[in-house]
PDB file of C-alpha atoms in Angstrom:
ATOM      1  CA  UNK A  25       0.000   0.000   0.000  1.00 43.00           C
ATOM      2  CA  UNK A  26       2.525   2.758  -1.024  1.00 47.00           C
ATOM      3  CA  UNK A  27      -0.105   5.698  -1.656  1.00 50.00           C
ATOM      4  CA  UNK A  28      -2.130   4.118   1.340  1.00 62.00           C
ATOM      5  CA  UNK A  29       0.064   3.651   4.575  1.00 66.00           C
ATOM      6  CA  UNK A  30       0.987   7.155   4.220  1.00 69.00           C
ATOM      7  CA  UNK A  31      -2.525   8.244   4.141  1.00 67.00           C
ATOM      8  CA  UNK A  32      -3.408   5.782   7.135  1.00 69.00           C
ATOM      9  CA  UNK A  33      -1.144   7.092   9.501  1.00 71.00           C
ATOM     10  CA  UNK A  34      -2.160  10.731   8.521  1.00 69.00           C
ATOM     11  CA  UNK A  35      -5.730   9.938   9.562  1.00 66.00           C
ATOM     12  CA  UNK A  36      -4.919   7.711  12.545  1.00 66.00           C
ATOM     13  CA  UNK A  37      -2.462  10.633  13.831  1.00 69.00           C
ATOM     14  CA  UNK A  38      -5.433  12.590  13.678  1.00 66.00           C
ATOM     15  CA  UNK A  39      -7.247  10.584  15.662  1.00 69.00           C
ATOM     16  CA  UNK A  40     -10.418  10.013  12.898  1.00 72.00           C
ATOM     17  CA  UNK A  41     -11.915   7.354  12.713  1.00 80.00           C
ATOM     18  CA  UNK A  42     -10.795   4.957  10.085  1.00 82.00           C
ATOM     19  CA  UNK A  43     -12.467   1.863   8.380  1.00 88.00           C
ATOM     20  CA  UNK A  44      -9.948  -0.090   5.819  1.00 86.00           C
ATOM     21  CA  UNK A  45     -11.419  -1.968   3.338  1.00 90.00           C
ATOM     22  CA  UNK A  46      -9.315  -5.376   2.460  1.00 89.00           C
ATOM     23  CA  UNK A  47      -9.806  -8.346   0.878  1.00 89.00           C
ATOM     24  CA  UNK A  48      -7.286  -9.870   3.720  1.00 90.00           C
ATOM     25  CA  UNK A  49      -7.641  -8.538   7.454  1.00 90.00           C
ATOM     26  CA  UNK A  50      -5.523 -10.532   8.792  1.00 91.00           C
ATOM     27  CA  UNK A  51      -2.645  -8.927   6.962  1.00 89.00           C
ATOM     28  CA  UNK A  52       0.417  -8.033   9.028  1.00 88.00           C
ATOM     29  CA  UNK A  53       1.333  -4.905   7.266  1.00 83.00           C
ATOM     30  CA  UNK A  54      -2.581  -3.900   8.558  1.00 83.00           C
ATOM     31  CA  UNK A  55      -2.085  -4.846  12.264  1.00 85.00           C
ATOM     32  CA  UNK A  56      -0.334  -1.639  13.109  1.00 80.00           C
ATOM     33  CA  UNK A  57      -3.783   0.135  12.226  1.00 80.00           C
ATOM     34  CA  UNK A  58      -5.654  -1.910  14.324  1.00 82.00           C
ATOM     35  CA  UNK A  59      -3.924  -0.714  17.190  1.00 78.00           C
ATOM     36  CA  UNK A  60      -4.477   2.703  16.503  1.00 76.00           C
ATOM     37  CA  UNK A  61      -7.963   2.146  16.410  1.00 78.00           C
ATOM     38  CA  UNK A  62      -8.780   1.877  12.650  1.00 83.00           C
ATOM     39  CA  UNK A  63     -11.549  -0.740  11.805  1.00 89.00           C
ATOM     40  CA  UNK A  64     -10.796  -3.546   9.314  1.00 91.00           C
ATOM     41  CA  UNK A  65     -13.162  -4.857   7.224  1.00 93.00           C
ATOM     42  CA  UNK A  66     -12.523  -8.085   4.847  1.00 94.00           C
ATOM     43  CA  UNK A  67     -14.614  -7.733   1.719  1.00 94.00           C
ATOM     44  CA  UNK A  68     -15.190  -9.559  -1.650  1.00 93.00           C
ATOM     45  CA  UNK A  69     -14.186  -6.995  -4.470  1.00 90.00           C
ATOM     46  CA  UNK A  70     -15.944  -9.427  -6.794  1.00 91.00           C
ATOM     47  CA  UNK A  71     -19.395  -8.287  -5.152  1.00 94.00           C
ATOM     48  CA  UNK A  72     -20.909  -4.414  -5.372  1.00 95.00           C
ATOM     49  CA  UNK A  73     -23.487  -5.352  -3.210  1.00 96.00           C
ATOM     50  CA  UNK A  74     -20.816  -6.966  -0.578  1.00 95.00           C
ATOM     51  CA  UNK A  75     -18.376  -3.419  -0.854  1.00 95.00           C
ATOM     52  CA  UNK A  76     -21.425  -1.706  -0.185  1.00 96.00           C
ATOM     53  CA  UNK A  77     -22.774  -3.329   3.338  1.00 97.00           C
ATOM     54  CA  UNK A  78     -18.768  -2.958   4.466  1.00 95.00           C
ATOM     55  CA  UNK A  79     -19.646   1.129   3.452  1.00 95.00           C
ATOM     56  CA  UNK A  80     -22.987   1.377   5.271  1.00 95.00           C
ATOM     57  CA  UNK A  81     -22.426   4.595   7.330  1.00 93.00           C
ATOM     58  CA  UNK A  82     -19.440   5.480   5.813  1.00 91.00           C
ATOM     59  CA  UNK A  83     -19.632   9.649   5.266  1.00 90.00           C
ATOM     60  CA  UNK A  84     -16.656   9.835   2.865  1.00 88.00           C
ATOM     61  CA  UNK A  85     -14.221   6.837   1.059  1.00 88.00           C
ATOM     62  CA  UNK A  86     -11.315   7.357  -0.324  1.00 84.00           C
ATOM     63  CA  UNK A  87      -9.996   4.683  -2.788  1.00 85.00           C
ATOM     64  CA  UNK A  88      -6.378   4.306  -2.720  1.00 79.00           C
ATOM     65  CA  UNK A  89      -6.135   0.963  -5.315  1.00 76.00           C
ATOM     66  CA  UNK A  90      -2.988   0.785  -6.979  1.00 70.00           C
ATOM     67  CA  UNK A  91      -2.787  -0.294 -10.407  1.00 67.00           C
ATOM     68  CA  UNK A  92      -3.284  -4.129 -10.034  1.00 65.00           C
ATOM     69  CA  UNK A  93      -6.571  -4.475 -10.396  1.00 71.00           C
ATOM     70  CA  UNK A  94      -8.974  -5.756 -12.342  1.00 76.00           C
ATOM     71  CA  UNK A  95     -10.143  -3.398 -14.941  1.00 78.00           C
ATOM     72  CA  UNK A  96     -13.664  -3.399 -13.566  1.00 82.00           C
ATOM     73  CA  UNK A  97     -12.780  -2.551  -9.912  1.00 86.00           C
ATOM     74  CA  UNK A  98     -13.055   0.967  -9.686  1.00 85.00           C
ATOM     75  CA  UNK A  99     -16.179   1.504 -11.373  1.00 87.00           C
ATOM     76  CA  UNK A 100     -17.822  -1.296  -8.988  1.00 90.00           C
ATOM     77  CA  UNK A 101     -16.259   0.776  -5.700  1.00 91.00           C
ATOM     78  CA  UNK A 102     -17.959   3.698  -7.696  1.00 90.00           C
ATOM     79  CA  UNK A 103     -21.488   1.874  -7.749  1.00 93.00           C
ATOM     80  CA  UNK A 104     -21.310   0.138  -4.247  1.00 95.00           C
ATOM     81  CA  UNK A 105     -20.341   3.638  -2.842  1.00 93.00           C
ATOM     82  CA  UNK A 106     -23.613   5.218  -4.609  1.00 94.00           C
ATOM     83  CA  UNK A 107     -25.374   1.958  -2.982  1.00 96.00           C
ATOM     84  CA  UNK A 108     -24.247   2.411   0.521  1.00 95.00           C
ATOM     85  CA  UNK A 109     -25.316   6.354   0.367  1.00 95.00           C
ATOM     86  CA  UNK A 110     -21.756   7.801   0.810  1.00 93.00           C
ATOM     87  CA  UNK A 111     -21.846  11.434   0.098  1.00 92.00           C
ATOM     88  CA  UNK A 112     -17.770  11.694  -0.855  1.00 89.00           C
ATOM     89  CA  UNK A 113     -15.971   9.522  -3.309  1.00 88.00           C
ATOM     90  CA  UNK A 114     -12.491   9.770  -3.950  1.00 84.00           C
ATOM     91  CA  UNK A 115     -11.664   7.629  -6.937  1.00 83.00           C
ATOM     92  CA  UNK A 116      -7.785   6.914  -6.716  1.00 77.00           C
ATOM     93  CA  UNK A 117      -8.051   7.522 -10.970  1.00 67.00           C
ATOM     94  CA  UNK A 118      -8.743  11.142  -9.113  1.00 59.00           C
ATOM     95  CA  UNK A 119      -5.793  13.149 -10.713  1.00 54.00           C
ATOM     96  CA  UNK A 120      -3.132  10.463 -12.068  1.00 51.00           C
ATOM     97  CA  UNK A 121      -3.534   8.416 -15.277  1.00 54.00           C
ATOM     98  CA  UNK A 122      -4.877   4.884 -14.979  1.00 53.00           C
ATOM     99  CA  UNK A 123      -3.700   2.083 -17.239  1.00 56.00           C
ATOM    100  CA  UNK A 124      -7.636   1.089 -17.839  1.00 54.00           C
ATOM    101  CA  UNK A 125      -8.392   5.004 -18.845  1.00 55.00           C
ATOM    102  CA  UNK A 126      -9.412   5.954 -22.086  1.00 57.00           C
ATOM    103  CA  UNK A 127      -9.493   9.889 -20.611  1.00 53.00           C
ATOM    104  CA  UNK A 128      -6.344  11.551 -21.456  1.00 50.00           C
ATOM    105  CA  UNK A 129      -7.473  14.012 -19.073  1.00 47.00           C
ATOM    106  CA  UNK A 130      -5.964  14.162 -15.762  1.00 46.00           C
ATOM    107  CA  UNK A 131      -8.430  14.400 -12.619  1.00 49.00           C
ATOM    108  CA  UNK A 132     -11.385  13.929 -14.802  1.00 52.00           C
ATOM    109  CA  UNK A 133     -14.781  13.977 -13.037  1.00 53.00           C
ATOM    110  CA  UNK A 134     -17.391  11.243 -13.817  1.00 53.00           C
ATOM    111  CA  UNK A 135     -20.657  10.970 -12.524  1.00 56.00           C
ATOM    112  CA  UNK A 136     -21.382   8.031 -10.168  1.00 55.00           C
ATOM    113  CA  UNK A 137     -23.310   5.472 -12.019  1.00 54.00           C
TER     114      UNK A 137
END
C-alpha cells in the first residue's frame, strides 16, 4: 500500500476514525492500524453489493487501489459507494492516469453510475 500507509497514519495521527477496506484482514502490514484504532473490514471486491454493506455509514471513502486491479474494480467501488449512500468519493483515478483510462485528461470527473 505505497499511496495508502501514508494516508493511514495521517488519519490515525489525527485521531479520525478509520475503516480499511481489504480483501485480507488478517494482513500483518494492517495490524499496526488496528492498534491505533482503525476498523478492518474483509470484503469480496468481486461483489458491489458486498463493498457496499462494508460502506454502510461510511460519510466519505477514499480509494487508494494501486494499479493491479482488475479493470472493472473501480467503477464497482464507484457503484457500491452510490449503494451504501456515501456522500464523498475519492476515486484513486482522481488526478493520475490509470492504465484502464481511455481519458487523457488528468483528474477527470465522472458521474457516479
Amino acid at each position: 500500500m505505497p499511496f495508502g500507509k501514508p494516508m493511514v497514519e495521517r488519519r490515525l495521527d489525527a485521531k479520525l476514525h478509520l475503516t480499511i477496506l481489504t480483501r485480507n484482514e488478517s494482513k500483518p502490514d494492517l495490524q499496526g492500524c488496528k492498534t491505533y484504532g482503525a476498523t478492518l473490514k474483509a470484503v469480496d471486491y468481486d461483489s458491489v453489493g458486498f463493498i457496499a454493506a462494508a460502506l454502510e455509514g461510511i460519510g466519505a471513502s477514499v480509494s487508494v487501489l494501486g494499479n493491479q486491479h482488475k479493470e472493472a474494480l473501480p467503477i464497482d467501488l464507484a457503484k457500491a459507494t452510490k449503494k451504501a449512500d456515501v456522500k464523498i468519493y475519492v476515486p484513486s483515478e482522481f488526478g493520475t492516469p490509470s492504465l484502464y483510462s481511455s481519458s487523457r485528461v488528468l483528474g477527470s470527473l465522472v458521474p457516479i453510475l
